[in-house]
XYZ file of C-alpha atoms in Angstrom:
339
model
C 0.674 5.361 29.790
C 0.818 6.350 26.335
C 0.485 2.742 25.171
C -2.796 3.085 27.241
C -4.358 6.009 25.784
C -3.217 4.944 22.279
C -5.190 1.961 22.761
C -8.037 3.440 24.011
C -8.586 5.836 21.456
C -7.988 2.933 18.591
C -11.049 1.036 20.334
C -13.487 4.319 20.355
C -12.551 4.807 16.613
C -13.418 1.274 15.914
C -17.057 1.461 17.702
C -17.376 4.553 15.415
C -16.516 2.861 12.367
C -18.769 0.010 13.112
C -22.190 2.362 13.911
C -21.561 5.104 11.002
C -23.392 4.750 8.344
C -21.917 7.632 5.965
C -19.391 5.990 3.980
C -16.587 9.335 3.773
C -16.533 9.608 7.404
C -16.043 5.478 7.553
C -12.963 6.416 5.233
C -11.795 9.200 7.363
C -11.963 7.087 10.680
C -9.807 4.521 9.349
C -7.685 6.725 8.184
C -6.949 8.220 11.451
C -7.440 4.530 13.096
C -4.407 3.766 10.456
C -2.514 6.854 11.965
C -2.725 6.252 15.662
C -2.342 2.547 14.997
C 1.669 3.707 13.104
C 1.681 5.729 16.520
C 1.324 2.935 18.618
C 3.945 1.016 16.809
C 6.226 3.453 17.485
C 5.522 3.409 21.402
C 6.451 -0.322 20.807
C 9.745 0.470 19.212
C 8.103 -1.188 16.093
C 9.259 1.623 13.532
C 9.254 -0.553 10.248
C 5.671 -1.466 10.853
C 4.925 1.565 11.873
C 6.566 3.048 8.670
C 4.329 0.566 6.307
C 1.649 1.321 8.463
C 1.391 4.945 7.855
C 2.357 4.756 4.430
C -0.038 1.864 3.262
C -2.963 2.193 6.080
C -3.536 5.709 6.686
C -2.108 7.113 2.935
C -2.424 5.161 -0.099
C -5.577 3.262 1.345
C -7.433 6.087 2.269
C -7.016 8.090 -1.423
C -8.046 4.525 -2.978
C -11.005 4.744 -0.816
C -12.033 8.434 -1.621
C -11.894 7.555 -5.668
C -14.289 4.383 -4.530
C -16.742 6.637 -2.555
C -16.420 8.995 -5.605
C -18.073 6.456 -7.518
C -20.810 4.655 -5.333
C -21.819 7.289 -3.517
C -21.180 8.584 0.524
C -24.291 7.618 1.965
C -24.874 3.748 2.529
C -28.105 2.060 1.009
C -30.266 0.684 3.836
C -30.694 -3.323 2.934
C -33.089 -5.409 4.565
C -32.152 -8.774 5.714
C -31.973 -11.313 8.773
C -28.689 -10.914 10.776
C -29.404 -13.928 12.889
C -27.813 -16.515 10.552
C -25.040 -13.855 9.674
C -24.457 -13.595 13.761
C -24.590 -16.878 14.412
C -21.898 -17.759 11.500
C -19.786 -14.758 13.644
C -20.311 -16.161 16.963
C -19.165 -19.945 15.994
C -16.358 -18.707 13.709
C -15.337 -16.686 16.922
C -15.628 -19.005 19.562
C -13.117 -21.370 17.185
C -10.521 -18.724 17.240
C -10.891 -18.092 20.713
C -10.616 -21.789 21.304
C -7.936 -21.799 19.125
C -5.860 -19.394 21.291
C -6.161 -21.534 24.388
C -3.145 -23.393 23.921
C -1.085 -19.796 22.887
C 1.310 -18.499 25.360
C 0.343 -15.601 27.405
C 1.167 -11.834 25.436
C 4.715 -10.690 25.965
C 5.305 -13.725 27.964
C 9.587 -14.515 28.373
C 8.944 -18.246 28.089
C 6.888 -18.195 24.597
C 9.204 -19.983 21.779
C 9.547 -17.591 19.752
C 11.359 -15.459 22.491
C 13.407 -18.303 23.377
C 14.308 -19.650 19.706
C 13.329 -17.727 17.154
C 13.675 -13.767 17.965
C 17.615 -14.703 19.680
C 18.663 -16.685 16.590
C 17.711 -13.478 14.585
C 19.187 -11.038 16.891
C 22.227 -12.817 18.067
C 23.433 -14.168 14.145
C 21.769 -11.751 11.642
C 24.838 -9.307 11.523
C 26.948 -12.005 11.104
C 25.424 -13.707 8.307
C 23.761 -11.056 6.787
C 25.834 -8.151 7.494
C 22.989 -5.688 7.502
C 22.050 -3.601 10.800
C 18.634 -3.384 10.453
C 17.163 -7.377 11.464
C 13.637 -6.351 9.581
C 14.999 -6.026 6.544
C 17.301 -8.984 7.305
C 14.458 -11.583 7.982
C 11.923 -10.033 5.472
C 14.332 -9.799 2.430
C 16.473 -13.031 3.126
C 15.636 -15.327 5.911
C 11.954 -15.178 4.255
C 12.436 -13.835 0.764
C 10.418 -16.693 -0.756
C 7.551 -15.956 1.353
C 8.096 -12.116 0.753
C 8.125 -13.298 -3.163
C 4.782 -14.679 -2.148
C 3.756 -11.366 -1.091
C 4.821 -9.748 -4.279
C 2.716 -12.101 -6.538
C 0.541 -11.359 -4.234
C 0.333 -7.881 -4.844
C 0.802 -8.264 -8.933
C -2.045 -10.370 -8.827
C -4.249 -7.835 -7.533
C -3.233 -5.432 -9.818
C -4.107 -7.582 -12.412
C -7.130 -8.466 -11.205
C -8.356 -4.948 -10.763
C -6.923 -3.899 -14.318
C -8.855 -7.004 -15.620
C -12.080 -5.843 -13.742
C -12.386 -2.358 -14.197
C -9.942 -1.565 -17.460
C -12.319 0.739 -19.759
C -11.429 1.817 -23.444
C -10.926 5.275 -23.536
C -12.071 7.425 -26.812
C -9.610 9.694 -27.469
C -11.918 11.898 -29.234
C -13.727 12.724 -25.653
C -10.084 14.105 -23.686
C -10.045 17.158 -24.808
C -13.489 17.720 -22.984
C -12.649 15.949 -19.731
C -9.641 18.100 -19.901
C -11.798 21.363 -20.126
C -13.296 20.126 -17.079
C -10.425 19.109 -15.456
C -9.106 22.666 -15.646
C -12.518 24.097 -14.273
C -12.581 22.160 -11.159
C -8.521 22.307 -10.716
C -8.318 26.178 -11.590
C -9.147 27.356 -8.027
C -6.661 25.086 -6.220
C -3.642 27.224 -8.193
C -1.672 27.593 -4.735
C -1.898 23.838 -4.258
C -0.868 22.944 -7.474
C 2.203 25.410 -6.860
C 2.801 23.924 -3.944
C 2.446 20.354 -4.922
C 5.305 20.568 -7.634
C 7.370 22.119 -5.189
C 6.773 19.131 -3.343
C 6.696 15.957 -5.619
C 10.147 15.913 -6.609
C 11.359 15.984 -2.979
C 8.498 12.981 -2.428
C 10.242 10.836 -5.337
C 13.657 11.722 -3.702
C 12.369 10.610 -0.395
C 11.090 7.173 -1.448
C 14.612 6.826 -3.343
C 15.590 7.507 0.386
C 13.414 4.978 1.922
C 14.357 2.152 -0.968
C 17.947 2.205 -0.451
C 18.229 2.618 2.677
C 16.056 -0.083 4.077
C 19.350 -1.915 4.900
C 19.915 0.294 7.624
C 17.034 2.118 9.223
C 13.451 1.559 8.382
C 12.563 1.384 4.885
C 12.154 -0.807 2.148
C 10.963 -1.675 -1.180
C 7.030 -1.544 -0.010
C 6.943 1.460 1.740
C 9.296 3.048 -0.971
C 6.484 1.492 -3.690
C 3.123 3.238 -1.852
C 5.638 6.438 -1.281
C 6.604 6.661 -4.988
C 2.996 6.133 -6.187
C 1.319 8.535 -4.086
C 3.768 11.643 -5.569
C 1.994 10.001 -8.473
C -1.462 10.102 -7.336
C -1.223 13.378 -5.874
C -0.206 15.026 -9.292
C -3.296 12.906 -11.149
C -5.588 14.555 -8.617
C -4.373 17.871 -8.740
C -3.925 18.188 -12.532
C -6.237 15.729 -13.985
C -6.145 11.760 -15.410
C -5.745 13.284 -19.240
C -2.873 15.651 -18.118
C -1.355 12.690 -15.743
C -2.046 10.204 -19.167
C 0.311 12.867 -20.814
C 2.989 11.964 -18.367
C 2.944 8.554 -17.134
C 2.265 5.596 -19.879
C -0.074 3.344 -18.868
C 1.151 0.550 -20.542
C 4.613 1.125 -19.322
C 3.390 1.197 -15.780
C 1.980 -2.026 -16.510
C 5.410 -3.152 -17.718
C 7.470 -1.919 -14.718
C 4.688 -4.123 -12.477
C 5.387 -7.135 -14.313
C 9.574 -6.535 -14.431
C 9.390 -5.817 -10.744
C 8.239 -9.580 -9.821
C 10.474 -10.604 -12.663
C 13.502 -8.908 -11.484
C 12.940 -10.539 -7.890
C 12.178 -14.325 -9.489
C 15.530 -13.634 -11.715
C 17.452 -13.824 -8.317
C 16.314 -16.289 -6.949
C 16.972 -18.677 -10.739
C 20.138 -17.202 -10.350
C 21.389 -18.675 -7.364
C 19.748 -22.098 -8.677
C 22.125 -21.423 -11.854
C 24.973 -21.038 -9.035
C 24.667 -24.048 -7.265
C 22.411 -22.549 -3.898
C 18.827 -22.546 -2.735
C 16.450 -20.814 -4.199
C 16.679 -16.770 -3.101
C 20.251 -17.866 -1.617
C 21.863 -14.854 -1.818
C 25.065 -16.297 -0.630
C 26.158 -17.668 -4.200
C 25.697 -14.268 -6.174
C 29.253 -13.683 -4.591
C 32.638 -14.967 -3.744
C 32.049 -13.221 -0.274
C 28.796 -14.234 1.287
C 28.345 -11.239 2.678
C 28.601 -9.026 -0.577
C 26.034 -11.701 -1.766
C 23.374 -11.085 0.729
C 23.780 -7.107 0.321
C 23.758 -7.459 -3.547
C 20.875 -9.788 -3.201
C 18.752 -7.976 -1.024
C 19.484 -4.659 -3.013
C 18.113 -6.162 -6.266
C 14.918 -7.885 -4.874
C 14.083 -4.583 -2.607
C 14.311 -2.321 -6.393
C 11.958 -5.740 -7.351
C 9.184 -5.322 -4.932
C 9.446 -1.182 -5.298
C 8.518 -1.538 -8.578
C 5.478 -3.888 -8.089
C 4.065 -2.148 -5.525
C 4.806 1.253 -6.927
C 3.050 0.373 -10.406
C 0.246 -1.736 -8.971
C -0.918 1.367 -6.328
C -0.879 3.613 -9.975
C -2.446 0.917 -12.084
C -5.460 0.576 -9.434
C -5.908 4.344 -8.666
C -5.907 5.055 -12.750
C -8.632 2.495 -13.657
C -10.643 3.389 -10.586
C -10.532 7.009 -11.395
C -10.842 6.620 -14.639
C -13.902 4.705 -14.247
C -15.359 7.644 -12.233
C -14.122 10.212 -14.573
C -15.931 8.249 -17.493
C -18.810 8.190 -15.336
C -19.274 11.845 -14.824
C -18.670 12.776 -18.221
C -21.566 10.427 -19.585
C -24.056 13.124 -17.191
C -26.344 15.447 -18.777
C -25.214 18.860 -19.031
C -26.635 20.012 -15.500
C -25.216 17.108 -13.313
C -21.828 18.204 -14.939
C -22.416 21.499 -14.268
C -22.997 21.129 -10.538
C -20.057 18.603 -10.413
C -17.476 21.253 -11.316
C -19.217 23.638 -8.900
């Protein structure tokens, strides 16, 4: 039943997002969408996607979003234009899918493949060749770790791309006034900012949490990552970009993004060095097993770097570009902006 209404309430919010036209409530929609979606996972006994879910789909996303609409405005631009090629490109790239989907087994059906061959061989051997409880983290981090490498370049990549894109010299010479404003617009959220560093130093703890003990419950480097960089994001937008500058290097960030795809390619050279497979775990040790855990411990602090410093990177240039943008207003448009 729950399943049901879950479902049902994920298909209303999609309608919505599809008809609105205002931009912040588009944001806040798929935030929620992101929300019930983690919810619905859970109902499935899915908790690891539910986990990333939550943390990537209705948290980091949705800030990333705000500090976009921030920028272009909440209010979409009506364009004028002919849908009719646009739908019938939609309606023949559909129809292929759907055609595409003929041959697929029915949903939950017992006699699909990968319920006959692929799910047992994971359930049934994991523990013994791995020797972690937690089969997510098993096939993600080892039976897949090159395509979960993939995933991390990936995720550099775009971090790159969007430094490369958006990266802005700062003057120096003009912080001291964005500060001023800073302090003007933050000065009336004092019990928040109380609150929040109450509150950030349990968050870092808590993603510690998450990235070492992915092994065993649900958890990982990439929800540890998004974690760990929204404690970050929340103190930039409580205190200010110059005051979070004071804190957090950008070019160390930077850095850390780079080491954290370094440190998970250095694992996998290293079993080359030791006679395996690439990202084969089993020759880091004289016991297998120790070599999976060590392994999987090193690549999982890999990919919580990446993802950690890439989710700061973007935020920081895409704020930064807004912050610019406000303080190249005349007087009165700053004026009403810290009103």
């Amino acid at each position: 039943m729950i399943d049901i209404v879950l479902l049902t309430f994920l298909i209303i919010i999609a309608v919505a997002i599809i008809r609105t036209k205002d931009s912040f409530a588009v944001v806040m929609l798929a935030g929620i969408y992101g929300l019930l979606s983690a919810s619905f996972f859970v109902a499935m006994d899915a908790v690891d996607v539910a986990f990333t879910e939550a943390a990537v789909g209705a948290g980091i996303s949705t800030l990333l979003m705000l500090v976009v609409i921030s920028m272009t405005g909440r209010k979409e631009k009506p364009t004028r234009h002919k849908p009719l090629p646009a739908l019938f490109i939609v309606i023949i790239t559909g129809g292929l899918l759907i055609y595409g989907t003929l041959d697929m087994p029915h949903f939950g059906s017992e006699d699909a493949p990968i319920h006959n061959h692929t799910s047992p061989r994971y359930i049934n051997d994991s523990m013994q060749e791995i020797g972690i409880p937690n089969i997510v983290t098993s096939v993600l981090a080892s039976y897949r770790a090159f395509d979960t490498f993939g995933e991390v370049v990936v995720i550099f990549t775009a971090g790159i791309g969007v430094l490369t894109l958006l990266s802005i010299g700062r003057a120096k010479e003009n912080d001291d006034e964005i500060e001023s404003i800073n302090d003007s617009m933050h000065r009336q959220h004092l019990v928040i900012r109380i609150v929040a560093k109450m509150l950030i130093p349990f968050i870092f703890l808590f993603a510690l949490y998450v990235q070492f003990h992915g092994d065993f419950g649900p958890g990982g480097g990439f929800q540890a990552g998004v974690i760990f960089a929204s404690a970050i994001i929340l103190y930039a937008m409580l205190f200010g970009l110059v005051t979070a500058r004071k804190v957090i290097n950008q070019t160390f960030i930077q850095f850390i993004a780079a080491l954290g795809v370094l440190i998970y390619g250095s694992v996998g050279i290293v079993s080359l060095m030791n006679g395996g497979n690439f990202l084969d775990y089993n020759v880091l040790s004289s016991n297998p097993i120790t070599g999976q855990h060590l392994g999987i411990l090193i690549i999982e602090w890999g990919v919580g770097c990446t993802v950690a410093s890439v989710m700061v990177v973007i935020f920081f240039n895409f704020a930064g570009r807004r912050e610019r943008k406000q303080h190249k207003k005349p007087p009165q448009d700053k004026e009403s902006s810290i009103c």
